[in-house]
Amino acid sequence: MSSMVRFTLDGREASAPEGELLVHAAARHGVFIPTLCHDDKLDPYGGCRMCVVGVEGSPRPLPACATRVAEGMVVSTNSNVPAFRKTLTEMLLAEHLDPNPGGRPNELTDLAADLDAEAPFILPDAKRKEYEDRNRLMGYTPDACILCNRCVRYTQEVMQCSALSLEGRGPHARIVPTWERSWLDTECELCGGCLSVCPTGAIFEKFLEGTEQPERELVKTKTTCTFCGVGCQLDLNVDPETNRIVKVTSEPHYVSNEGNLCVKGRFAFNFVHHPDRLTKPMVRREDGELHETSWEDALQVAADGLNRVKAEHGPQAIGFLASARLTMEENFLIQKLARSVVGTNSIHSCEAT
Amino acid sequence: MDNLGRIRREIGPVTPELSDALADHMNIRRGEVHEVVSFYSFLEVPADAVRVCIGPVCDCLGAKDLLAREQENANGVPVLGVECLGHCDIAPVLMRGDVVEPDVTRRTNTGSSLGLEQADQTLAEYEARGGLAVLRNLPAKEKIVEELKASGLTGYGGAGFPTGLKWEAVAKEPAPRYVVVNADEGEPGTIKDRYVMELRPHLMLEGTLIAMDFAEATEGFIYLREEYATARARLEQALEELRAAGVLDGRSLELVIGAGAYICGEETAMLESMEGRRGMPRLKPPFPSQVGYLGRPTLINNVETLAHIPAILRDGGEAWPRVRLWSVTGAVTAPGCYEAPLDVTPRQLIDDYAGGATEEIGAVVPGGAASGILPPAALDVPLTRESLREWNAGPGSAALQVFPASYSPLRLLAETMRFFAEESCQKCTPCRIGNRGMHHLVEELANGEAAMTREQAEEWLDAMAATSICGLGQGAPFPMRNAFTHWPELFEPLGEPAIK
């Protein structure tokens, strides 16, 4: 464990593990420092400057998202820092033409509301070149982007892929899929991680389910992804009016996936509402047709069948086929059932095919 | 960067296909190459394109007409308006491919430190004037630091950090260390490094090799702006001569060629560029003397700074005459580059060195775009850091630009803010948007409109100066604030100044 250091935060004595980012140390002491370009998954960037704080001995305020606590540091978040914050917010608003393209939350407009900040004008060159993509899952509106570069850094640092680029310089700078291609023609796997880190919702889920409810109006239900054994934790976002899942999100503090998802976990949820999906246990009766029944009955029928085959042909006549979509624990139970209860070693999984 | 520059010169403008091919060949991500290619102004432009300088000196001498004429007679060759090409002494100027028009002239004076009055064509000529003597008989490290401190030499790129302190700091860091020469002269109006490299390339290289020996660095780099084709040829020739003479034995000293980005003159942006990334400044601290090229301690000095070092070590720091090279351009009879004392005044530079003003003077810029804009009342102020501080300005890169009274200060301000906006790397909010906002404000004022109140404008300038990552955004407010002070009538539509 790293050693603790003492520092001063707005005139109060405080302590933190040596080297902790100032933004975290302050939060633990109840001082919230707003950030836009910072993301705990990414290396410190210090671009948006929203989190600047006064540090004694430094001629200029320093970004709390990139400055680490040191012994004896004297930090101030009041003095002129709030004025800078408001001005920086005004600046960002001066080219924020489309604050809400896809219904995702917008941290910049939240901050503007908190600080009572308004753009004095819209910059004449604020309009950016638009981007249209034929992919059906993700959309991007450059006019909502604040160039915090979180998405690009996410693709480079977390996903290690080449999907998005920070292009150009000065007023012409914008973020765009590599060489403005369709995401389908880049290395992108459409995992949607870029949109999950976007603070303004400039990258968003295209609404497959025909609803345009803002994300904050949706009801979240936490569950485990059913697609593989990793066990990613995710939130099904349900539109309360239609009671249908309209998007899947995940939070950075969720264990095993830390808010990251793959294309299936994030976008392949529409099977849930498919009419062919079996939602009740079914048993094929004497008449050769499937009939709805209870779990007790269905399990009894299956057990009777397995016992009959075992009695007539021995345990080696039975094999078990597990699935990559089960969790590790479920796969363990299947092999336990096969080996200990039925007495066969014939177990297979679709992962091997 | 090297590979991209070669593609442009040998194959043609970098296209998405070429960019991808290079990425695949080098086994790096295609998107990362795309980011780099699009950052620089020239990689996607043919090598034979016509580049017309629209920097402030060229602008006041008719660059916009020149640009329009060239565009009319283009014959399919791309014609671009570009930021300062570093030839303000022959403004308005353009480059056809690598060739500068009109013909290059170099007006200078006899200088006791740099001796630019006589060009060195070969290494033999340089050695005949006593060249390499200091390098071959280098004093101990402590002595070098002592002499540098005694000389009072500061970085002549613009930031003005004491050279002796910088060298001392690097020497305390663990090896391996690197030496980098900042030859990315891009500050509008500044032509001095080009003069040094074109006239006395061996002198600068001797200064560099002294720095490398001092830092015990076996690898050194010269980051040269792409537009300086003549300087590149002179340096290549001089390096070849030094190599043939065995002076470079055991060392590697290489040229790295930029691709058109003012911000790469900022030392950490330069390091990023050298490492093959977009030239976006790093957060400081740590400083390059601690964490520089490839994460190692790196000594970065400007061309002119290094060129003074042989004289300082030869004659001793105390005896060194405390001079620097002043680029004097604009409305003067003999624009050029003159060695003069640090406390010279604008009037002395104009009258005693540059042959006098050609027109009534309306404004002067003392040292590059961010150094400030001063009224004629400041013509007798010594151009030292201390005395200019009272004028809320600085000597910067010692580029005195003389603007005639017929050239409106508002136009000068608009061009200056447009330049900063164009050249902002985009990384930080205050620089990326603040400069565009200030440009918009000045353009609107020219139409008699107030885009924001004076109080709001001052809040924006405060945020830019305090919260920008690097000197570009931090320095950009100076000319605006100078104009508020010296030409208040231009800003009346904005209302009352903020009460502080």
mmCIF file of C-alpha atoms in Angstrom, chain B residues 101-225:
data_model
loop_
_atom_site.group_PDB
_atom_site.id
_atom_site.type_symbol
_atom_site.label_atom_id
_atom_site.label_comp_id
_atom_site.label_asym_id
_atom_site.label_seq_id
_atom_site.Cartn_x
_atom_site.Cartn_y
_atom_site.Cartn_z
ATOM 1 C CA GLU B 101 10.051 34.473 -54.545
ATOM 2 C CA PRO B 102 11.191 37.212 -54.791
ATOM 3 C CA ASP B 103 14.918 36.386 -54.665
ATOM 4 C CA VAL B 104 16.256 36.027 -51.142
ATOM 5 C CA THR B 105 18.421 38.858 -49.866
ATOM 6 C CA ARG B 106 19.986 38.922 -46.432
ATOM 7 C CA ARG B 107 20.640 42.314 -44.859
ATOM 8 C CA THR B 108 22.634 42.120 -41.703
ATOM 9 C CA ASN B 109 25.409 43.887 -39.816
ATOM 10 C CA THR B 110 28.801 43.123 -38.342
ATOM 11 C CA GLY B 111 28.218 41.291 -35.096
ATOM 12 C CA SER B 112 30.756 40.440 -32.457
ATOM 13 C CA SER B 113 28.947 37.318 -31.260
ATOM 14 C CA LEU B 114 27.560 35.659 -34.380
ATOM 15 C CA GLY B 115 29.601 37.246 -37.164
ATOM 16 C CA LEU B 116 26.828 36.944 -39.735
ATOM 17 C CA GLU B 117 28.441 39.618 -41.944
ATOM 18 C CA GLN B 118 30.497 36.893 -43.564
ATOM 19 C CA ALA B 119 28.864 33.638 -44.640
ATOM 20 C CA ASP B 120 30.735 30.347 -44.233
ATOM 21 C CA GLN B 121 30.478 28.412 -47.481
ATOM 22 C CA THR B 122 32.468 25.423 -46.243
ATOM 23 C CA LEU B 123 33.773 23.861 -43.068
ATOM 24 C CA ALA B 124 37.263 24.967 -44.095
ATOM 25 C CA GLU B 125 36.124 28.604 -44.182
ATOM 26 C CA TYR B 126 34.500 28.167 -40.799
ATOM 27 C CA GLU B 127 37.619 26.676 -39.273
ATOM 28 C CA ALA B 128 39.760 29.412 -40.817
ATOM 29 C CA ARG B 129 37.737 31.878 -38.701
ATOM 30 C CA GLY B 130 38.473 29.910 -35.549
ATOM 31 C CA GLY B 131 35.523 27.543 -35.846
ATOM 32 C CA LEU B 132 35.471 24.306 -33.820
ATOM 33 C CA ALA B 133 38.225 25.620 -31.531
ATOM 34 C CA VAL B 134 35.858 25.759 -28.548
ATOM 35 C CA LEU B 135 34.403 22.316 -29.229
ATOM 36 C CA ARG B 136 37.885 20.798 -29.473
ATOM 37 C CA ASN B 137 38.979 22.311 -26.205
ATOM 38 C CA LEU B 138 35.835 22.213 -24.130
ATOM 39 C CA PRO B 139 36.043 23.397 -20.507
ATOM 40 C CA ALA B 140 34.715 21.336 -17.608
ATOM 41 C CA LYS B 141 30.948 21.169 -17.124
ATOM 42 C CA GLU B 142 30.942 23.388 -14.055
ATOM 43 C CA LYS B 143 32.930 25.983 -15.941
ATOM 44 C CA ILE B 144 30.492 25.883 -18.871
ATOM 45 C CA VAL B 145 27.512 26.432 -16.563
ATOM 46 C CA GLU B 146 29.397 29.223 -14.807
ATOM 47 C CA GLU B 147 30.179 31.027 -18.084
ATOM 48 C CA LEU B 148 26.624 30.617 -19.370
ATOM 49 C CA LYS B 149 25.244 32.051 -16.143
ATOM 50 C CA ALA B 150 27.759 34.902 -16.235
ATOM 51 C CA SER B 151 26.777 35.739 -19.800
ATOM 52 C CA GLY B 152 23.118 36.126 -18.833
ATOM 53 C CA LEU B 153 22.174 34.231 -22.001
ATOM 54 C CA THR B 154 18.492 33.328 -22.143
ATOM 55 C CA GLY B 155 16.527 31.247 -24.610
ATOM 56 C CA TYR B 156 16.123 33.335 -27.765
ATOM 57 C CA GLY B 157 13.225 31.300 -29.109
ATOM 58 C CA GLY B 158 10.848 33.501 -27.163
ATOM 59 C CA ALA B 159 10.347 32.077 -23.688
ATOM 60 C CA GLY B 160 13.592 33.586 -22.377
ATOM 61 C CA PHE B 161 14.502 30.920 -19.822
ATOM 62 C CA PRO B 162 18.089 31.335 -18.525
ATOM 63 C CA THR B 163 20.246 28.972 -20.566
ATOM 64 C CA GLY B 164 22.739 28.292 -17.766
ATOM 65 C CA LEU B 165 19.969 27.107 -15.441
ATOM 66 C CA LYS B 166 18.476 24.893 -18.130
ATOM 67 C CA TRP B 167 21.822 23.240 -18.854
ATOM 68 C CA GLU B 168 22.504 22.746 -15.170
ATOM 69 C CA ALA B 169 19.083 21.140 -14.675
ATOM 70 C CA VAL B 170 19.558 18.647 -17.509
ATOM 71 C CA ALA B 171 23.027 17.668 -16.309
ATOM 72 C CA LYS B 172 21.540 16.663 -12.942
ATOM 73 C CA GLU B 173 19.139 14.190 -14.574
ATOM 74 C CA PRO B 174 20.225 10.610 -15.210
ATOM 75 C CA ALA B 175 21.633 9.501 -18.583
ATOM 76 C CA PRO B 176 20.855 8.718 -21.342
ATOM 77 C CA ARG B 177 20.007 12.263 -22.339
ATOM 78 C CA TYR B 178 19.116 13.821 -25.673
ATOM 79 C CA VAL B 179 19.779 17.192 -27.249
ATOM 80 C CA VAL B 180 17.193 18.778 -29.532
ATOM 81 C CA VAL B 181 17.645 21.968 -31.532
ATOM 82 C CA ASN B 182 14.458 23.944 -31.990
ATOM 83 C CA ALA B 183 14.742 25.133 -35.587
ATOM 84 C CA ASP B 184 10.986 25.322 -36.104
ATOM 85 C CA GLU B 185 11.086 29.102 -36.385
ATOM 86 C CA GLY B 186 7.454 30.004 -36.996
ATOM 87 C CA GLU B 187 6.750 33.059 -34.873
ATOM 88 C CA PRO B 188 5.377 35.623 -37.352
ATOM 89 C CA GLY B 189 8.002 38.199 -38.248
ATOM 90 C CA THR B 190 10.898 36.080 -37.014
ATOM 91 C CA ILE B 191 13.658 35.348 -39.511
ATOM 92 C CA LYS B 192 16.770 35.226 -37.326
ATOM 93 C CA ASP B 193 17.249 31.460 -37.063
ATOM 94 C CA ARG B 194 16.991 31.181 -40.828
ATOM 95 C CA TYR B 195 19.759 33.793 -41.181
ATOM 96 C CA VAL B 196 21.976 31.850 -38.778
ATOM 97 C CA MET B 197 21.382 28.505 -40.486
ATOM 98 C CA GLU B 198 21.771 29.886 -44.009
ATOM 99 C CA LEU B 199 24.823 32.027 -43.279
ATOM 100 C CA ARG B 200 26.673 30.153 -40.542
ATOM 101 C CA PRO B 201 25.334 26.585 -40.300
ATOM 102 C CA HIS B 202 28.597 25.269 -38.853
ATOM 103 C CA LEU B 203 28.424 27.777 -36.016
ATOM 104 C CA MET B 204 25.024 26.521 -34.908
ATOM 105 C CA LEU B 205 26.203 22.930 -35.270
ATOM 106 C CA GLU B 206 29.256 23.651 -33.127
ATOM 107 C CA GLY B 207 26.941 25.044 -30.444
ATOM 108 C CA THR B 208 24.848 21.891 -30.757
ATOM 109 C CA LEU B 209 27.832 19.581 -30.455
ATOM 110 C CA ILE B 210 28.983 21.518 -27.380
ATOM 111 C CA ALA B 211 25.527 20.945 -25.880
ATOM 112 C CA MET B 212 25.733 17.246 -26.727
ATOM 113 C CA ASP B 213 29.185 16.889 -25.184
ATOM 114 C CA PHE B 214 28.016 18.792 -22.136
ATOM 115 C CA ALA B 215 24.919 16.604 -21.720
ATOM 116 C CA GLU B 216 26.899 13.483 -22.640
ATOM 117 C CA ALA B 217 24.264 12.878 -25.281
ATOM 118 C CA THR B 218 25.249 10.654 -28.164
ATOM 119 C CA GLU B 219 22.056 11.415 -30.069
ATOM 120 C CA GLY B 220 20.919 14.853 -31.134
ATOM 121 C CA PHE B 221 18.163 16.121 -33.391
ATOM 122 C CA ILE B 222 17.475 19.331 -35.252
ATOM 123 C CA TYR B 223 13.753 19.906 -35.720
ATOM 124 C CA LEU B 224 13.594 22.140 -38.785
ATOM 125 C CA ARG B 225 10.477 23.650 -40.273
#
